[in-house]
mmCIF file of C-alpha atoms in Angstrom:
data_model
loop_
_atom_site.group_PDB
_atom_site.id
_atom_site.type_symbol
_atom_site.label_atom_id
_atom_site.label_comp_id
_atom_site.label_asym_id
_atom_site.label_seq_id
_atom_site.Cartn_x
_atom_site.Cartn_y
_atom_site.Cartn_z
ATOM 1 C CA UNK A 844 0.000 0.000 0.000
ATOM 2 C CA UNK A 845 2.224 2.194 0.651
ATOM 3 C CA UNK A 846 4.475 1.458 -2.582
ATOM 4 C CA UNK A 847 1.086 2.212 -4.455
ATOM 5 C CA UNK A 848 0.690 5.567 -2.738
ATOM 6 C CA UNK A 849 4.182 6.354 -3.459
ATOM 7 C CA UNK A 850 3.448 6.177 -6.807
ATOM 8 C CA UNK A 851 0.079 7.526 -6.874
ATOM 9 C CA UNK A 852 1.435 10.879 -4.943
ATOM 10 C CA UNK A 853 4.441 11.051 -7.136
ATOM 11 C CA UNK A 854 2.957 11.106 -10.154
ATOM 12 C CA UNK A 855 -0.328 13.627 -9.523
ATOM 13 C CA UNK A 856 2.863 15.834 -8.268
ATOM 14 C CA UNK A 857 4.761 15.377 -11.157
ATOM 15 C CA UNK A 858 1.344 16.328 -13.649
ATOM 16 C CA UNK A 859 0.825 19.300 -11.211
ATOM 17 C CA UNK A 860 4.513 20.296 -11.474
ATOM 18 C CA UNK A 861 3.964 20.892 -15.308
ATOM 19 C CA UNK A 862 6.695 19.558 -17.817
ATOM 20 C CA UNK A 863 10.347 19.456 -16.864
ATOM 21 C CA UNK A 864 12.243 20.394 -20.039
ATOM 22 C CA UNK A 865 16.091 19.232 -20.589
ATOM 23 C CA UNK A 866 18.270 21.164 -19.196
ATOM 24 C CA UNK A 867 20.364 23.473 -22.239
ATOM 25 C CA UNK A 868 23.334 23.271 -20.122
ATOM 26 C CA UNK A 869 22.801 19.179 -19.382
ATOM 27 C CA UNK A 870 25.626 18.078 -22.397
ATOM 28 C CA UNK A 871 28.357 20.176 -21.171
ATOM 29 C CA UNK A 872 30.803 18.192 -19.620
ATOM 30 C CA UNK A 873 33.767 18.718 -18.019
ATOM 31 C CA UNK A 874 35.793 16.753 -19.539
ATOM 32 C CA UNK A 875 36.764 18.221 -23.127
ATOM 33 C CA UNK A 876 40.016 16.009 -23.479
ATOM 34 C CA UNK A 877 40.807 14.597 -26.911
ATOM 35 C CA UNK A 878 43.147 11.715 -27.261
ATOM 36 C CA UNK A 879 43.612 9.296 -30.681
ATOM 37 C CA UNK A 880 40.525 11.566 -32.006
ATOM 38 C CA UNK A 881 38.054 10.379 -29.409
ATOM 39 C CA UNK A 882 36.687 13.444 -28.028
ATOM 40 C CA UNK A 883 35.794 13.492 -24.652
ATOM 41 C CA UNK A 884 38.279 10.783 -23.900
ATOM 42 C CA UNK A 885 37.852 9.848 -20.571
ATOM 43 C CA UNK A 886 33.617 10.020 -20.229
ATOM 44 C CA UNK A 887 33.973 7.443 -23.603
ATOM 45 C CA UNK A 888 36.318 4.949 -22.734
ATOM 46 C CA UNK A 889 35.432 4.810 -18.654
ATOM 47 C CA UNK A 890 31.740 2.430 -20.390
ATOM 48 C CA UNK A 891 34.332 0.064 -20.939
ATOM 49 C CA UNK A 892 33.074 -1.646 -17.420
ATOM 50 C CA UNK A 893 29.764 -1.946 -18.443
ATOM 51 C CA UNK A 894 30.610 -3.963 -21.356
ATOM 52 C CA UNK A 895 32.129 -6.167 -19.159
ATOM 53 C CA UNK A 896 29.824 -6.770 -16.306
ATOM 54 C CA UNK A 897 27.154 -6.888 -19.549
ATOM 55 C CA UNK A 898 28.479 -9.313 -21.553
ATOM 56 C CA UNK A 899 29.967 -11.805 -18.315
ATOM 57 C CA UNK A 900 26.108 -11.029 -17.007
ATOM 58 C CA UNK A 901 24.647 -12.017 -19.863
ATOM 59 C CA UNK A 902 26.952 -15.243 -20.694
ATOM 60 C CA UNK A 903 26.407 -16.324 -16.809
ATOM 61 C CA UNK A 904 22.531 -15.714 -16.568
ATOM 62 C CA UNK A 905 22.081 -17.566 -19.949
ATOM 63 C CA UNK A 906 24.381 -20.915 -18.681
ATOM 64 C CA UNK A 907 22.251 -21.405 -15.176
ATOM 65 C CA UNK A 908 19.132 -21.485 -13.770
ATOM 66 C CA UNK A 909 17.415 -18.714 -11.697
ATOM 67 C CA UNK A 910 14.793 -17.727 -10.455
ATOM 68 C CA UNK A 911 13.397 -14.576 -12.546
ATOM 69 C CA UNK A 912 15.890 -14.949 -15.121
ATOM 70 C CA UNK A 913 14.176 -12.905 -17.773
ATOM 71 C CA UNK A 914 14.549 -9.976 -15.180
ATOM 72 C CA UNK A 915 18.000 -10.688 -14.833
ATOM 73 C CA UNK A 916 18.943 -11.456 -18.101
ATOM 74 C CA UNK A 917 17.350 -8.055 -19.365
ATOM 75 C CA UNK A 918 19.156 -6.298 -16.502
ATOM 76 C CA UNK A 919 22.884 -7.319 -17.537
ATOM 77 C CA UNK A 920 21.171 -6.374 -21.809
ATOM 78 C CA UNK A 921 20.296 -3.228 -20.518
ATOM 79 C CA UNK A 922 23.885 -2.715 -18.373
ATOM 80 C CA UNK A 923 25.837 -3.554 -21.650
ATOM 81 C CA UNK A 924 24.008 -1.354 -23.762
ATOM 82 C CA UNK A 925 24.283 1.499 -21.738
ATOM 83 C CA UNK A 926 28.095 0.751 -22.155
ATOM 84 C CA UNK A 927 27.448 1.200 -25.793
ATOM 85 C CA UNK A 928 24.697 4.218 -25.822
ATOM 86 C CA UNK A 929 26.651 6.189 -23.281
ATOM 87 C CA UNK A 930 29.847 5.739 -25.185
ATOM 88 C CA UNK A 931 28.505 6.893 -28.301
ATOM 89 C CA UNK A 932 26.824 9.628 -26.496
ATOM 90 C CA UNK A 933 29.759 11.395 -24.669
ATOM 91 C CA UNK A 934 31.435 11.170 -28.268
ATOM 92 C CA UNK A 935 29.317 13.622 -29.282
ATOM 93 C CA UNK A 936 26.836 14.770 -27.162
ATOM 94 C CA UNK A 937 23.791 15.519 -28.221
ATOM 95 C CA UNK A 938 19.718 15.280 -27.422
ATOM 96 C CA UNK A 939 19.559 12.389 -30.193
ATOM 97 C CA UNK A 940 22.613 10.749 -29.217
ATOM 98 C CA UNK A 941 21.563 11.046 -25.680
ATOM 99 C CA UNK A 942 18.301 8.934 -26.706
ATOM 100 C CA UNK A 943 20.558 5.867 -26.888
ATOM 101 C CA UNK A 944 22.114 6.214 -23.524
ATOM 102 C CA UNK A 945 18.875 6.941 -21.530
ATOM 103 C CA UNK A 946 17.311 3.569 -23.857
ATOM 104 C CA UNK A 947 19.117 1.065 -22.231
ATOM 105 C CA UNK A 948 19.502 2.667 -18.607
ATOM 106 C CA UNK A 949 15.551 2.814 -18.654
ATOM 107 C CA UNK A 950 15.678 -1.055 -19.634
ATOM 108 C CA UNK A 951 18.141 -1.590 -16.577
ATOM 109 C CA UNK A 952 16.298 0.283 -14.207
ATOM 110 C CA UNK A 953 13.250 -1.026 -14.872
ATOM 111 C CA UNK A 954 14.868 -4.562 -15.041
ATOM 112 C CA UNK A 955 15.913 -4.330 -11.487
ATOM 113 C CA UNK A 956 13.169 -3.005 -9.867
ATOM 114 C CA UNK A 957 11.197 -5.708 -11.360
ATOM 115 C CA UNK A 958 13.469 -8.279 -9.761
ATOM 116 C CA UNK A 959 13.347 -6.286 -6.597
ATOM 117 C CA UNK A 960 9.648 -6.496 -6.689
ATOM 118 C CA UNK A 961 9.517 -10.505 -7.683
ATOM 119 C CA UNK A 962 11.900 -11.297 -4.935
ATOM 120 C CA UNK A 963 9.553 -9.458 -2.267
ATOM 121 C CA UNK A 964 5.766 -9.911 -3.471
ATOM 122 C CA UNK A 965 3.996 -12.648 -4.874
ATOM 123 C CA UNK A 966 2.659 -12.199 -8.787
ATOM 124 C CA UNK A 967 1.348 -14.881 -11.077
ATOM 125 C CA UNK A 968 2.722 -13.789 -14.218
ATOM 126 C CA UNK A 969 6.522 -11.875 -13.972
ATOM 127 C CA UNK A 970 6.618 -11.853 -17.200
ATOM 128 C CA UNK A 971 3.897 -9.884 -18.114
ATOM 129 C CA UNK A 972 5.054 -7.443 -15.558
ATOM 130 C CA UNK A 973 8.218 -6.917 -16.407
ATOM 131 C CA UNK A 974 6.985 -6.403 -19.811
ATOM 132 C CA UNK A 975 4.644 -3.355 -18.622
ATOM 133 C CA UNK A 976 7.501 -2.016 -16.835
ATOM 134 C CA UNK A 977 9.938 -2.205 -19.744
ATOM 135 C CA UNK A 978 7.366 -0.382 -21.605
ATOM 136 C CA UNK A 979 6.918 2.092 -18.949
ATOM 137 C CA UNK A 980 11.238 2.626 -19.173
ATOM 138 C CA UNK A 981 10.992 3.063 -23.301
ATOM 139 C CA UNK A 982 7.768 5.389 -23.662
ATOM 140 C CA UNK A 983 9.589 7.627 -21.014
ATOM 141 C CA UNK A 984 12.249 8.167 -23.667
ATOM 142 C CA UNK A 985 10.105 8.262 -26.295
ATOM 143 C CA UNK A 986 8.233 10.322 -24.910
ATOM 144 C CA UNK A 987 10.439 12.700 -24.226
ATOM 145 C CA UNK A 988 12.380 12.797 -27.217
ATOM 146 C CA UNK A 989 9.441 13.651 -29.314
ATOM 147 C CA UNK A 990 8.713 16.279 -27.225
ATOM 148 C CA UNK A 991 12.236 17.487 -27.866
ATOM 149 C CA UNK A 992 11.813 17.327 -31.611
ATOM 150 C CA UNK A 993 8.517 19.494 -31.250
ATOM 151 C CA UNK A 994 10.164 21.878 -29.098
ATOM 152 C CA UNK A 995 8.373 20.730 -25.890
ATOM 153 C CA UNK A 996 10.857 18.026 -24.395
ATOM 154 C CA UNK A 997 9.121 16.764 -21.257
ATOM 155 C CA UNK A 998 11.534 14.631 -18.272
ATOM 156 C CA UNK A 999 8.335 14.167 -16.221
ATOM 157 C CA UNK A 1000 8.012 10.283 -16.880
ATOM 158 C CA UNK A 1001 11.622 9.918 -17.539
ATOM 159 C CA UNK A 1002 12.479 11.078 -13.697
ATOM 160 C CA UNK A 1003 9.587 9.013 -12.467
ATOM 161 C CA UNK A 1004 11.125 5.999 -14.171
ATOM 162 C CA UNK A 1005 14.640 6.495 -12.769
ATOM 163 C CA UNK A 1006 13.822 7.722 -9.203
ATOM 164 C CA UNK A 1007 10.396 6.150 -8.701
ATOM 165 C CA UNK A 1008 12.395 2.506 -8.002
ATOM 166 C CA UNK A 1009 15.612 3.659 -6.038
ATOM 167 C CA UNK A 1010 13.105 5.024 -3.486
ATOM 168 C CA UNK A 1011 10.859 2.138 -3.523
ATOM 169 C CA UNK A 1012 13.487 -0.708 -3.681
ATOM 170 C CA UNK A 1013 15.191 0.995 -0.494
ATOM 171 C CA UNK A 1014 11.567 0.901 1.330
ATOM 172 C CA UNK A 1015 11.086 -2.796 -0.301
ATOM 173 C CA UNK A 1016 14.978 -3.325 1.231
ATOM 174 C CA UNK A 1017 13.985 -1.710 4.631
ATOM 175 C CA UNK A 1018 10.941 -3.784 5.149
ATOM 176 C CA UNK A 1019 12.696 -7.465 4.201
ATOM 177 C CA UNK A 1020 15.957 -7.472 6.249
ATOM 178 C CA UNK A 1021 16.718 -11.027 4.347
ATOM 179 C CA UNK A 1022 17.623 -9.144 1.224
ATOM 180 C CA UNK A 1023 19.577 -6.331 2.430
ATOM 181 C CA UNK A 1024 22.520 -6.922 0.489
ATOM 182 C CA UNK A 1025 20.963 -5.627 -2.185
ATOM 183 C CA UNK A 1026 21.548 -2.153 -0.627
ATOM 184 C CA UNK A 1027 24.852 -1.970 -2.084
ATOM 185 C CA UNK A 1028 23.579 -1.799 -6.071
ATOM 186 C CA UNK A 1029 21.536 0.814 -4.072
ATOM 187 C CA UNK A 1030 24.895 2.700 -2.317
ATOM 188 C CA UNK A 1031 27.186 2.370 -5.696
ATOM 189 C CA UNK A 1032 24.043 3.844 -7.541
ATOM 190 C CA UNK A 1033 23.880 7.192 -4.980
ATOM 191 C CA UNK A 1034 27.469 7.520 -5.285
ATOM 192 C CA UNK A 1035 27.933 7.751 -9.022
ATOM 193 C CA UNK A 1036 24.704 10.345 -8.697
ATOM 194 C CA UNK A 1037 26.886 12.311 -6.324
ATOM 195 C CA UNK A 1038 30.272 12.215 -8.486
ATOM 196 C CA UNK A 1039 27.683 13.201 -11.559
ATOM 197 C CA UNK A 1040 26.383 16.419 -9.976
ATOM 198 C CA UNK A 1041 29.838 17.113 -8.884
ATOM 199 C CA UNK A 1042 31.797 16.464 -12.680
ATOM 200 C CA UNK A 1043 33.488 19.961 -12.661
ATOM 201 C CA UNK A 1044 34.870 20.416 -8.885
ATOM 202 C CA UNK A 1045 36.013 17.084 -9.290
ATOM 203 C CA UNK A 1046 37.840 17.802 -12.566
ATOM 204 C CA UNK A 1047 39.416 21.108 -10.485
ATOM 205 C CA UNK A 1048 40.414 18.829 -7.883
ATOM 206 C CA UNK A 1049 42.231 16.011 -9.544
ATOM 207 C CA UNK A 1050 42.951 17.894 -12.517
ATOM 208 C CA UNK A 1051 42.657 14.781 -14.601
ATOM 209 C CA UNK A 1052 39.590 13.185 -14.110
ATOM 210 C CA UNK A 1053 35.833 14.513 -13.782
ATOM 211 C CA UNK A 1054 33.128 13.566 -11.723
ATOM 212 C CA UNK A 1055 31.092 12.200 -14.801
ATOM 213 C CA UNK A 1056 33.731 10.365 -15.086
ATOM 214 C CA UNK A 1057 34.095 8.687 -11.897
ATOM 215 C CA UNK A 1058 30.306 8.440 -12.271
ATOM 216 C CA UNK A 1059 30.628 5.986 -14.926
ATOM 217 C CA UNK A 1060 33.285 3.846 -12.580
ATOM 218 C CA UNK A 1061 30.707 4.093 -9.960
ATOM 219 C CA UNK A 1062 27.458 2.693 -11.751
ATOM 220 C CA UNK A 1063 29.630 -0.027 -12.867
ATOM 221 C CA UNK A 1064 30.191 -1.026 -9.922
ATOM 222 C CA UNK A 1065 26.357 -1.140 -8.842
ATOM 223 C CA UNK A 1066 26.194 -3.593 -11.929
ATOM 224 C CA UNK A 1067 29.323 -5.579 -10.816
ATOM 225 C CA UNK A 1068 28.020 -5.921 -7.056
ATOM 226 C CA UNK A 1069 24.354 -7.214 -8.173
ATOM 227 C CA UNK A 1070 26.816 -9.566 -10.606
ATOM 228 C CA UNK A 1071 28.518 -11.373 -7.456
ATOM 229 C CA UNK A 1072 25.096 -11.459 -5.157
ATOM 230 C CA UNK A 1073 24.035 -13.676 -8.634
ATOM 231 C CA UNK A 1074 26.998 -15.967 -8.477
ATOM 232 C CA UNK A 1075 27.190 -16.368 -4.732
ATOM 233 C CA UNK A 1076 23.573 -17.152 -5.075
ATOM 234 C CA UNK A 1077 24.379 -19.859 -7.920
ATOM 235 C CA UNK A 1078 27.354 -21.202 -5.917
ATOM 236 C CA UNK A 1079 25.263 -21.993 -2.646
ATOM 237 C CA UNK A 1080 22.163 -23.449 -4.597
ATOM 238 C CA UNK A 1081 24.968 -25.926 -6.277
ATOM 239 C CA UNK A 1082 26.048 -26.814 -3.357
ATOM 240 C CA UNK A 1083 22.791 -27.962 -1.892
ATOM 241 C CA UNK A 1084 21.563 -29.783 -4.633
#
């Protein structure tokens, strides 16, 4: 009930708000450093972990059996496309180039919260729901991005997509101390947030690397963590049966 009213709230909020539109400053990055002709150097090549985590994800999900594998299975897709969409993105920034780095980081956080949710509540068909919520992820992007290309770019069901299920997995997380170790996807997820909104001091700090940067490293990490809860999970069920 009270994940439904969280919901409920947030979104009559979010249609009284009015539209949220993108930022003009949002793809200007600290880092500006060219190197072999990739522009942008360091926010391109620090995907290279999600690429990673995808692809062993992927390969290790697909080779054993789980509970809610489509969940996890489109959770590692979604982790090592982002690799891909947010690589070609910081490239060249851009709103269309930035469609194909929110695409797959809608998939993954919708994939995860629907895991979240199977792990916790009892539903007869997870597919079907983790369907609707993929859908959910995509027309946030869609949505948005035609309202960019009419001159009207709207955020409103993008941030309820991407916030909405941090603050319900951490009440979900709260409420079933068995699962708590899911917290740290949670903690590496706050930190890269925190390294994003601070890309430039860090940049004037290190004088190398920028927070963006670092942000990358730290997401990565939220998708290597959830990786090892999977295999200690597989490890202990082989050793019962």
């Amino acid at each position: 009930m009270l994940l439904i009213f969280l919901v409920i709230s947030s979104s009559i909020f979010l249609i009284l708000h009015g539209p949220i539109p993108q930022s003009a400053s949002y793809h200007s990055f600290a880092d500006h450093y060219t190197f072999y002709g990739i522009n942008n150097f360091y926010n391109v090549v620090s995907n290279f972990p999600f690429f990673i985590v995808g692809a062993a994800g992927i390969i290790f999900i697909l080779k054993n059996d789980f509970l809610y594998k489509s969940a996890r299975l489109c959770f590692f897709i979604g982790i090592f496309f982002t690799g891909l969409g947010s690589a070609y993105y910081h490239y060249d920034p851009s709103t269309s180039s930035l469609v194909w780095d929110r695409l797959p980081m809608a998939i993954t956080f919708m994939s995860f919260f629907s895991f979240i949710l199977f792990r916790n509540f009892s539903f007869r068909n997870h597919d079907n729901i983790l369907i609707a919520l993929l859908l959910t992820g995509v027309a946030s992007i869609v949505y948005w991005y035609i309202g960019e290309l009419n001159g009207n770019g709207d955020l409103r069901l993008y941030a309820l997509v991407q916030f909405y299920p941090v603050v319900a997995i951490i009440i979900i997380l709260l409420w079933n101390r068995n699962d708590r170790q899911m917290f740290g996807v949670i903690f590496w997820y706050i930190a890269a947030k925190i390294f994003e909104a601070t890309d430039q001091e860090f940049l004037s700090m290190t004088e190398v690397i920028s927070g963006h940067t670092i942000k990358h490293l730290m997401a990565a990490c939220a998708a290597i963590h959830l990786f090892v809860l999977f295999y200690i999970e597989n490890k202990s069920l082989r050793k019962i049966s």
